[in-house]
XYZ file of C-alpha atoms in Angstrom:
590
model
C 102.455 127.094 76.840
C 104.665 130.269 75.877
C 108.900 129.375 76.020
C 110.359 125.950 76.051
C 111.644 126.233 80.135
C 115.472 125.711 80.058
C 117.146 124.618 83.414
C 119.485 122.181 84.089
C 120.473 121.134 79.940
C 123.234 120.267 77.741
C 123.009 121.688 74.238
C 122.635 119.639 71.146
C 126.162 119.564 70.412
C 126.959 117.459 74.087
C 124.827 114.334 73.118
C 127.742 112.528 71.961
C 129.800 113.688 74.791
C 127.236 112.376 77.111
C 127.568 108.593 75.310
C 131.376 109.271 75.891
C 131.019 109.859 79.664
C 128.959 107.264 79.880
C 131.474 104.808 78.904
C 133.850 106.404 81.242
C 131.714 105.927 83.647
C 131.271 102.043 82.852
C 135.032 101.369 82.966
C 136.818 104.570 83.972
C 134.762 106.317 86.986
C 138.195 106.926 88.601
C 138.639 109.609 85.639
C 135.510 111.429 86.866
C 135.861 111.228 90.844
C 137.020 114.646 92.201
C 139.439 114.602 95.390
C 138.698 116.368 98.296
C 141.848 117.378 99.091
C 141.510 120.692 97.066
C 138.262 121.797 98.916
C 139.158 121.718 102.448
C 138.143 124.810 104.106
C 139.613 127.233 106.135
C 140.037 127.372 109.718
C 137.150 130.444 109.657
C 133.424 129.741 110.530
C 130.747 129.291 107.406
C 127.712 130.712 106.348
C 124.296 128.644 105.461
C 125.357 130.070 102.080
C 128.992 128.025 101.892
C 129.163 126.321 99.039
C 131.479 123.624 101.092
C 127.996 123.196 103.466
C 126.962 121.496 99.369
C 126.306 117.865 99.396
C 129.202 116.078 97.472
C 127.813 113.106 96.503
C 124.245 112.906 97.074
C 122.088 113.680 94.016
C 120.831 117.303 93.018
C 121.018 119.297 90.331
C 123.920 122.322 89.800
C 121.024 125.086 91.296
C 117.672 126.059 92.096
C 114.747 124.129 93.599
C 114.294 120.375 93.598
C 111.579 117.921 95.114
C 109.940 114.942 94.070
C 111.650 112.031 92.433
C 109.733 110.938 89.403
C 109.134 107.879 86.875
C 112.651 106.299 87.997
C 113.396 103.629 84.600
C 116.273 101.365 83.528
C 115.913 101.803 79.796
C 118.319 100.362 76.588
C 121.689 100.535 79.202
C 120.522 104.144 81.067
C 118.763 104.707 84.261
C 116.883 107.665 84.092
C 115.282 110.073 86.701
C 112.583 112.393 86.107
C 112.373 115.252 89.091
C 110.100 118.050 90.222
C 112.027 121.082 89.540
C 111.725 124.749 89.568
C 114.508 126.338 86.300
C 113.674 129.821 87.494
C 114.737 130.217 91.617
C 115.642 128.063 94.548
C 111.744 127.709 95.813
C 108.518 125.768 94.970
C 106.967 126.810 91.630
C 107.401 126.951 87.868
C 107.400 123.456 88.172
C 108.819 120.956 85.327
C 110.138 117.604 84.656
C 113.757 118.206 84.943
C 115.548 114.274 83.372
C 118.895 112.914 84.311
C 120.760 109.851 83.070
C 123.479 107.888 84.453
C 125.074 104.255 83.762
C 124.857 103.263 88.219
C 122.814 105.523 89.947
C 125.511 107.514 91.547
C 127.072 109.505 88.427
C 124.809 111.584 86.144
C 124.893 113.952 83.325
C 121.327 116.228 82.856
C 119.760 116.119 79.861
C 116.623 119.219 78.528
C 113.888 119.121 80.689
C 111.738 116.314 79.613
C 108.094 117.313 80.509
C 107.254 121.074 80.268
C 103.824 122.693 80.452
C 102.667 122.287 76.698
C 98.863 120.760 76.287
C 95.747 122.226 77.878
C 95.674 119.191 80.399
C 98.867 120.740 82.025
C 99.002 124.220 81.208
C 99.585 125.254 84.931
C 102.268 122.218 86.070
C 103.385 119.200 85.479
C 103.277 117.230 89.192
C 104.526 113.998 90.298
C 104.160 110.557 88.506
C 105.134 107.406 87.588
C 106.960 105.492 84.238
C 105.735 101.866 83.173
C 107.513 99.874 80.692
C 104.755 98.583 78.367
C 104.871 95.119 77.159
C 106.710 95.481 73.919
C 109.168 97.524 75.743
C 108.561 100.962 75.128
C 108.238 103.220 78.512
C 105.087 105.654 79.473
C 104.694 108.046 81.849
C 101.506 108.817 83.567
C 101.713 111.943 85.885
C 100.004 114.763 87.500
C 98.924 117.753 85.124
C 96.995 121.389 86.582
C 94.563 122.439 84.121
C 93.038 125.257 85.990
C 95.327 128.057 87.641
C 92.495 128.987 90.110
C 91.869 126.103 92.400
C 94.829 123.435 90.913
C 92.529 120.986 89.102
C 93.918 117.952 89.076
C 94.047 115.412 85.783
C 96.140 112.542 85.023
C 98.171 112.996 81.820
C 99.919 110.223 79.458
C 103.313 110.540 77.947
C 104.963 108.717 75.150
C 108.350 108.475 73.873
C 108.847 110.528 70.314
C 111.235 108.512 69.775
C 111.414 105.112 71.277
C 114.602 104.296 69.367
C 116.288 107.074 71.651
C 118.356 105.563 74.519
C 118.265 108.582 76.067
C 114.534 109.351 76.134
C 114.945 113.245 75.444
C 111.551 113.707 74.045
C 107.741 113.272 75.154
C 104.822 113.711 73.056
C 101.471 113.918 74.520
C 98.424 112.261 73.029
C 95.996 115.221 73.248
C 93.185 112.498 71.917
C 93.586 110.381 74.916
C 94.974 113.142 77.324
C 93.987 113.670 80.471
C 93.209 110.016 80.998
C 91.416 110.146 84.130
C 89.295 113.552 85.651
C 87.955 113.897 88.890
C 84.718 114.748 87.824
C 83.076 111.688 88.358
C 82.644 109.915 91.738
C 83.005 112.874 94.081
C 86.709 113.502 94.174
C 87.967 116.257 95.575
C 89.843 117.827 92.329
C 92.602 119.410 94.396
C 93.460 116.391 96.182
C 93.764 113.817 93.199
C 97.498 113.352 92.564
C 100.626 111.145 91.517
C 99.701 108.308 89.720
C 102.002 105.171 90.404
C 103.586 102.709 88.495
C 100.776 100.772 86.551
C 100.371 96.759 86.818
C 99.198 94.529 84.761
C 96.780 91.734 86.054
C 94.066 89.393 84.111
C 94.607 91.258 80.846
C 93.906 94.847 82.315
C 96.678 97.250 83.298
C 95.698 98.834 86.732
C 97.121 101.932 88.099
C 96.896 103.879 91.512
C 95.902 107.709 92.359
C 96.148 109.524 96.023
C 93.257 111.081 96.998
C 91.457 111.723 100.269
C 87.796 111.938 100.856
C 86.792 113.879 104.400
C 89.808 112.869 106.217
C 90.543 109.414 104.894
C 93.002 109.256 102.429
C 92.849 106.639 100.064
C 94.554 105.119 97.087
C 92.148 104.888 93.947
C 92.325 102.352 91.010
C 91.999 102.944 87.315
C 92.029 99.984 84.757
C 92.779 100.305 81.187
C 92.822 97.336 78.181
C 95.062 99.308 76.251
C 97.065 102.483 78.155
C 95.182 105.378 76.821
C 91.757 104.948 78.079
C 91.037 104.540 81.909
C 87.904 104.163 84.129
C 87.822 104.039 87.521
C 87.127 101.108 90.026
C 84.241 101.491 92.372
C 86.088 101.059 95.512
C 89.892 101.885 96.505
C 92.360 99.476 96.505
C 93.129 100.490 100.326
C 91.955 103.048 102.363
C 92.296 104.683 105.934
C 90.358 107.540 108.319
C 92.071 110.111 109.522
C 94.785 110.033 107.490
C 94.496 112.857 105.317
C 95.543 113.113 101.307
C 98.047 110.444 100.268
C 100.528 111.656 98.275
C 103.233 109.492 96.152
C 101.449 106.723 96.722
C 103.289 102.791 95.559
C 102.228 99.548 95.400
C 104.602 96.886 94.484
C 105.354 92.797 95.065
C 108.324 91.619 96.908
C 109.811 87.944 97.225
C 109.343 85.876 100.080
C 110.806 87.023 103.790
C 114.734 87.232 103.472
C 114.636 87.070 99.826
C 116.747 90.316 97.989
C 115.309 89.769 94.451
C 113.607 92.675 93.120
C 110.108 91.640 91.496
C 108.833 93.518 88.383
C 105.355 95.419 89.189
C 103.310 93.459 87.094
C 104.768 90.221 88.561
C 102.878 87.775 91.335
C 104.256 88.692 94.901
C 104.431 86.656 97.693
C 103.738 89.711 99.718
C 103.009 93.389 98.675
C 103.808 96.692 100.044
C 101.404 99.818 99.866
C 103.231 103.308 100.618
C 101.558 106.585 100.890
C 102.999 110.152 101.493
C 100.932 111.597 104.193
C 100.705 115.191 103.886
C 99.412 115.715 107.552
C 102.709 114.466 108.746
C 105.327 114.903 105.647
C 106.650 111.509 106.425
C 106.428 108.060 104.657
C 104.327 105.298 106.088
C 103.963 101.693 103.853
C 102.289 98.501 105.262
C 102.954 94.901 103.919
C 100.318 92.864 103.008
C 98.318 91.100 100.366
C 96.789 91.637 96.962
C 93.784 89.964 95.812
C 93.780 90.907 92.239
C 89.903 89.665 91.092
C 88.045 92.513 93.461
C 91.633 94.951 93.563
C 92.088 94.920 97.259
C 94.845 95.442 99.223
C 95.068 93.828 102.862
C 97.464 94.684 105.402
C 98.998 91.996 107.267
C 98.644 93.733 110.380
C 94.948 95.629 110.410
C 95.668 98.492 112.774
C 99.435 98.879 110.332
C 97.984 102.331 109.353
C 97.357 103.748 112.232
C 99.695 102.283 115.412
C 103.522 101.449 115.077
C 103.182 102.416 112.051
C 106.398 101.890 109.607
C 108.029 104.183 107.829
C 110.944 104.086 105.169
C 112.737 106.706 107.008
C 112.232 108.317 110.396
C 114.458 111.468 109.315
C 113.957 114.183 106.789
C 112.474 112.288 103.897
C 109.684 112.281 101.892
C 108.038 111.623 98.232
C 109.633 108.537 97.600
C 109.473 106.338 94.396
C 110.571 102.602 93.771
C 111.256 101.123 90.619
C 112.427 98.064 89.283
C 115.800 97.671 87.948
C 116.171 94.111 85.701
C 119.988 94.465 85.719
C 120.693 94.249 88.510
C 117.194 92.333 89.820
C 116.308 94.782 92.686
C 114.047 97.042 94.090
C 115.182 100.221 93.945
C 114.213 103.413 96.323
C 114.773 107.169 95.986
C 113.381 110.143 98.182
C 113.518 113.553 98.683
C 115.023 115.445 101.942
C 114.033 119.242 101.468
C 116.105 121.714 103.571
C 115.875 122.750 106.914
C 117.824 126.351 106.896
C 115.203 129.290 106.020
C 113.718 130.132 102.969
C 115.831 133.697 103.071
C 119.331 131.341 102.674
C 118.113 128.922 99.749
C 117.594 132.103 97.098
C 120.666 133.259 98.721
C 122.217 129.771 98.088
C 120.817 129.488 94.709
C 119.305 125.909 95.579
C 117.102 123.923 97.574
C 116.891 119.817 98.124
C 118.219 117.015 97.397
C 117.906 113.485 96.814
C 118.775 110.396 98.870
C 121.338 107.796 98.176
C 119.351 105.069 96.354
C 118.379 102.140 98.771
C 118.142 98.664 97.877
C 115.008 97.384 99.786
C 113.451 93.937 100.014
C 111.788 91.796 102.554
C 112.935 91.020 106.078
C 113.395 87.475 107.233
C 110.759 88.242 109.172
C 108.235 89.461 107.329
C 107.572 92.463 109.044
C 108.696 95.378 107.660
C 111.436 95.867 104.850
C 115.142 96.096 105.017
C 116.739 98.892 103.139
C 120.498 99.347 102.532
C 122.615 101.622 100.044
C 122.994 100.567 96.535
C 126.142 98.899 95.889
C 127.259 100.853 93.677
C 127.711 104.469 95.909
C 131.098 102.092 96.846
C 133.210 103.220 93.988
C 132.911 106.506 95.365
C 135.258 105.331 98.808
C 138.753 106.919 98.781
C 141.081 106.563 101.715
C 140.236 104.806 104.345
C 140.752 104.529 108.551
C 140.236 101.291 110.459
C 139.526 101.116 114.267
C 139.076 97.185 115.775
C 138.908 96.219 119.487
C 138.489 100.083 121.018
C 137.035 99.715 124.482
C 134.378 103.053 125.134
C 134.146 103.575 128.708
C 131.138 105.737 130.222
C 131.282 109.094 129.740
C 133.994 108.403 127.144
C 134.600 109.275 123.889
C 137.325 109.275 120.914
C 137.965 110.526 117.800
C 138.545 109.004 114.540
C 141.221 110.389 112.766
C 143.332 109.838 109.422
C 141.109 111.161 106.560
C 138.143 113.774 106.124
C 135.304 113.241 107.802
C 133.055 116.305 105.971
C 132.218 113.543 103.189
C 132.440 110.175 104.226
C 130.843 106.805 104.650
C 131.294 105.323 107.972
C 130.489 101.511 109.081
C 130.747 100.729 112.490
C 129.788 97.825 114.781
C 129.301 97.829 118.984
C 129.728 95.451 121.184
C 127.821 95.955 124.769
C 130.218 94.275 127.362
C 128.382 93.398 130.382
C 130.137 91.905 133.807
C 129.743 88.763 134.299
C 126.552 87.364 136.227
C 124.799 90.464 134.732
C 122.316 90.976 132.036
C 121.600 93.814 129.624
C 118.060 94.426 130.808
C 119.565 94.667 134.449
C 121.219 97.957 133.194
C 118.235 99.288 131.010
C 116.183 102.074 131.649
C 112.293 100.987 132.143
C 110.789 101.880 128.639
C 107.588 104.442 129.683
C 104.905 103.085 127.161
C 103.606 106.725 126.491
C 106.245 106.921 124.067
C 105.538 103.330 122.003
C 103.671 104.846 118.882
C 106.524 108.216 119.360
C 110.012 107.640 119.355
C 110.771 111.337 118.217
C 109.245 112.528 121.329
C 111.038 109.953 123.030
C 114.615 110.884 121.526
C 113.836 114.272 122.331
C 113.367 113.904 125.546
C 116.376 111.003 126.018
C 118.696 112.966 123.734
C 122.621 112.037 123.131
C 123.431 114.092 126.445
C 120.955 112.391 128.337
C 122.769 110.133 130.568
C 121.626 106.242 130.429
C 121.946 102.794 131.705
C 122.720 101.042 128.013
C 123.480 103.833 126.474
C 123.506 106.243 124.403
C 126.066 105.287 122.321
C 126.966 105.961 118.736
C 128.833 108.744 116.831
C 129.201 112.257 116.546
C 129.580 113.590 113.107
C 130.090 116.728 111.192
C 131.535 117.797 114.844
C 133.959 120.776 115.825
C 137.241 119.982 118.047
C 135.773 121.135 120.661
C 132.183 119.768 120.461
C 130.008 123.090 120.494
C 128.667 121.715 117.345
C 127.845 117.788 116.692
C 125.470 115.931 115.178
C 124.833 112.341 117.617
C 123.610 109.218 115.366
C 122.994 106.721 118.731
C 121.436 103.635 120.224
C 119.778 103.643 123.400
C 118.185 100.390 125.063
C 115.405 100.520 126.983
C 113.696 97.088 129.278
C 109.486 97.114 127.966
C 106.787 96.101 130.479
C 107.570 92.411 129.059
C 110.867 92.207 130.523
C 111.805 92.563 126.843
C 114.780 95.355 125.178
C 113.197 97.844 123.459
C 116.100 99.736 120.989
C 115.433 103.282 120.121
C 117.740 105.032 116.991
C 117.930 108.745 117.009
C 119.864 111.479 115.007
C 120.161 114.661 117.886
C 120.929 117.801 115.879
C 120.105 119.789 118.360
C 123.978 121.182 118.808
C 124.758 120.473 114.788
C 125.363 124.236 114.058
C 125.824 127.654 115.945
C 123.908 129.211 113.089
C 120.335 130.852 113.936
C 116.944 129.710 112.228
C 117.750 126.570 111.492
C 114.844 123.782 111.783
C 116.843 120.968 113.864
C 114.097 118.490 114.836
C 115.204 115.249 116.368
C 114.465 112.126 114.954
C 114.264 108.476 116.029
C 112.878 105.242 115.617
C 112.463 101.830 117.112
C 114.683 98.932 115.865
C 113.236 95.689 115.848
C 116.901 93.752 116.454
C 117.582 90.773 118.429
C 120.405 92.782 120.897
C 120.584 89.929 123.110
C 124.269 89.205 122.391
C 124.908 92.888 122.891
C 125.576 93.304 119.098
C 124.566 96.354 117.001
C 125.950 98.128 113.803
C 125.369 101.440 112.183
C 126.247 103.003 109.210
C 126.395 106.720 107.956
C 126.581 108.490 105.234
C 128.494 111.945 105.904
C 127.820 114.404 103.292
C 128.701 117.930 104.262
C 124.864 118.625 105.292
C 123.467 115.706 104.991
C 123.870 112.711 107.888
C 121.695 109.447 106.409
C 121.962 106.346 108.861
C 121.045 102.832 108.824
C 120.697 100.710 112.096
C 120.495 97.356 112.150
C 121.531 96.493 108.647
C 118.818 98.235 107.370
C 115.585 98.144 109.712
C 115.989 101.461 111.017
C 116.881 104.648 108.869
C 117.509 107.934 109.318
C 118.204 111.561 107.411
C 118.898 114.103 108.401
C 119.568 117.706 107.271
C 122.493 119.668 109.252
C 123.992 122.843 108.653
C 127.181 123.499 110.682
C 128.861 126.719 111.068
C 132.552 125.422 112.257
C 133.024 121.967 111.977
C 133.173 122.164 108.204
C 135.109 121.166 105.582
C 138.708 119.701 107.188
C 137.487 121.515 110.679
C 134.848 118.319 110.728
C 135.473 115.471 113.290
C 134.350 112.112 113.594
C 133.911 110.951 117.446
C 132.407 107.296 119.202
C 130.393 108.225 122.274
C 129.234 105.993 125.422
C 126.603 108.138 127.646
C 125.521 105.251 129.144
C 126.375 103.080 132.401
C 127.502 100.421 130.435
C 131.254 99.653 128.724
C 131.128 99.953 125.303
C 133.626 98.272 122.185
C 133.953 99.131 118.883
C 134.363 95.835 117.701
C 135.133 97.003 114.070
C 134.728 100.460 112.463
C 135.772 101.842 108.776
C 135.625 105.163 107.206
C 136.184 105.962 103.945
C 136.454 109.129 102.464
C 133.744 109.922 99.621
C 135.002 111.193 96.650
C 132.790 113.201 94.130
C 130.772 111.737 91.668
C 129.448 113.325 88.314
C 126.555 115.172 89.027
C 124.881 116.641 86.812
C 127.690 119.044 85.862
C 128.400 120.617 88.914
């Protein structure tokens, strides 16, 4: 109970000022867009502590501790995000519902926290959840409440707007006559593991909603049906379940439109197909599976029955986790957001003052194939590109490399496609490496082993960003093609941060993943998003993503270079490549 928690707030008196930024942000974002010109550093190494090592453009708020994106909405002309957040320090705890706004997803201005410990159902947190636009309009959130400080008893809470009238949605009553709405004490759930309620559904005049839970080590995604929001019971079985995959966290369940199609689907509309995410807590990494709903017995089936366990797909194969989709009717999409925590120690985020951030939202819908999703930057994150380079028809020989020069590369989106060339009479799979099968359910391992120094036959190629003039610190975002036991190319995507930063105790994992792209013309395009200390990738247009967190200690601020590689056997062109400089949005008023 006790004091109203205060973090990240504007005071009464700014509620009109936030309307007037909001307009300036409809028609006027160049007002609001900060240069970087004024913030280049100095030629002098940086501590993990730099303020320049701050992410410019991706979304956080001005200090202390964030995680999990929550109850994402498009509401009367705002987009709001709820967040886990900690007011008092940069580390997990003391955890509210901090609540942003913004008119595109990229700028924001931070309104009061907007769920707080304040009812015995969540006297001891207020953890992850979900918002659901009812059907006369009016937005609830279900989400995670602690009820018992000893052993984090988990209940699922309900929260209405006090005022639906409110564009801005800056207060939340909770029903204590309905609240919690579902208890683990029936059915044998584990109370500690019974968390994050999704996005509810409505189906044959029932809404239907989803909690993560595990039971030994299957983790599983339980169903609770309601006629009329407040009162729940849950179905006998899961909707989905698998063994040995420990609690699922975050879990979504959504429709998407037929393979190909990029129309967004409401949650409570008929999908061709349907995707089922869960947040594994063994691993810390996202896995979803694409399948079908039957809606009569509330079962989900995957498309591809061993989808939870081999090849299994994930969102992102970098430094991301928690992630949340919502439905956005303006612009008819399917929007995702995720968390990427930090990988420098504990000791440096108090000293920082803060800790995570989120991704760039991702458009994500269906690929022509019907395999696995496609997921590509919101449009919108384009207003933020300042000056720009262009580089067409560069030849990469092997062993080669160049730079791209003419703006800073510290903060920057980057869009680049390759060209393999190949002498004549001889074919790609002639100069690729024999793929060891060991490594088909692990292409971390793999990357790790066949890093961005490792010479190849095709490949690696790719880019080295957030890099020092004289390469002791880079960050490689590469291709590498492999031949499979089929005779087939197998592509493998890594980011190698393994020579990112001559700082100690940093975490600098490598990570990878397969692409599934038809690189039989030699054809392959990346993009990345350069932000100071972050480096989030897309291969493929979209089938392969990566983030990852980076910390360097000299190539920072203007001292940051932007390089093409070719470690391979195998020319290499850039057959086009653009960078733009990212200028700053509004965020959150820092």
């Amino acid at each position: 109970m006790g004091t109203r928690p205060r973090g990240v707030v504007l005071a009464p008196w700014a509620v009109v000022l936030v309307l007037v930024l909001a307009l300036r942000l409809a028609g006027a974002s160049h007002v609001i867009h900060r240069s970087l010109e004024a913030e280049a550093a100095p030629s002098v190494p940086a501590s993990i502590v730099s303020p320049l090592l701050r992410t410019g453009y991706h979304f956080q708020p001005p200090m202390n501790w964030i995680n999990d994106p929550n109850a994402p909405l498009y509401y009367k002309g705002w987009y709001h995000l709820f967040y886990q957040y900690n007011p008092k320090g940069a580390v997990w705890g003391n955890i509210v519902w901090a609540h942003s706004v913004s008119r595109d997803l990229i700028n924001w201005v931070a309104l009061e926290p907007a769920i707080y410990p304040s009812i015995p159902s969540d006297k001891y947190g207020c953890w992850s959840g979900s918002a659901t636009i009812l059907e006369d309009g009016t937005p609830a959130i279900l989400y995670t409440g602690i009820d018992r400080a000893d052993i984090n008893y988990q209940v699922q809470v309900l929260a209405l707007p006090k005022d639906a009238s409110d564009p801005l949605l800056r207060e939340w009553e909770k029903p204590e006559e309905y609240n919690p709405v579902a208890t683990p004490a029936a059915g044998g759930i584990n109370a500690t593991q019974f968390r994050d309620p999704t996005t509810a559904w409505r189906h044959a005049g029932h809404w239907r909603m989803l909690v993560g839970s595990v039971r030994g080590a299957r983790g599983m995604a339980l169903v609770y049906r309601s006629r009329d929001f407040r009162k729940w019971t849950k179905a006998k079985h899961p909707l989905h379940s698998a063994a040995l995959t420990g609690m699922w966290e975050c879990p979504d369940f959504f429709p998407v439109s037929g393979p190909g199609l990029q129309a967004g689907l409401d949650t409570s509309a008929p999908g061709r197909k349907y995707v089922l995410k869960s947040s594994l807590d063994l691993t810390r990494y996202d896995y979803y599976t694409i399948g079908s709903y039957d809606g009569g017995k509330d079962r989900y089936y995957p498309d591809d029955p061993a989808g939870d366990y081999h090849h299994r797909l994930r969102y992102d194969y970098g430094n991301y986790y928690a992630s949340k989709t919502f439905y956005d009717p303006v612009e008819r999409r399917r929007v995702l957001l995720g968390w990427a925590n930090e990988s420098d120690s504990v000791t440096d985020d108090k000293a920082k003052g803060w800790a995570g951030i989120h991704a760039i939202p991702r458009k994500i819908w269906l690929d022509p194939t019907g395999k696995q999703l496609l997921q590509w930057p919101i449009h919108e994150v384009e207003k933020l590109r300042g000056k720009a380079v262009s580089v067409d028809a560069k030849l990469v020989k092997p062993g080669d490399h160049f730079e791209v020069t003419g703006i800073a590369t510290y903060q920057a989106d980057v869009e680049v496609s390759f060209e393999l060339e190949l002498e004549a009479g001889t074919s790609l799979l002639e100069k690729a490496e024999a793929f060891d099968p060991a490594y088909d359910d692990d292409a971390q391992k793999l990357c790790g082993v066949k890093g961005a120094d490792a010479r190849g036959g095709v490949g690696p190629f790719g880019l080295w960003v957030l890099a020092s003039a004289d390469l002791q610190e880079r960050t490689a975002v590469f291709f590498r093609v492999f031949r499979d036991g089929h005779g087939k190319p197998k592509v493998l995507m890594c980011t190698d941060p393994t020579k990112s930063s001559l700082s100690p105790d940093l975490y600098k994992p490598t990570f990878a993943g397969f692409v599934d792209a038809d690189i039989s013309s030699g054809k392959i395009t990346l993009r990345s998003l350069i932000d100071r200390s972050v480096v989030e990738s897309f291969g493929a247009g979209g089938k392969t993503c990566i983030l990852s967190r980076v910390y360097p200690s000299i190539a920072v601020g203007k001292d940051a270079h932007l390089y093409v590689f070719n470690n391979g056997e195998v020319d290499v062109t850039v057959s086009g490549l653009t960078a733009w400089e990212m200028k700053k949005p509004l965020m959150n008023g820092a």
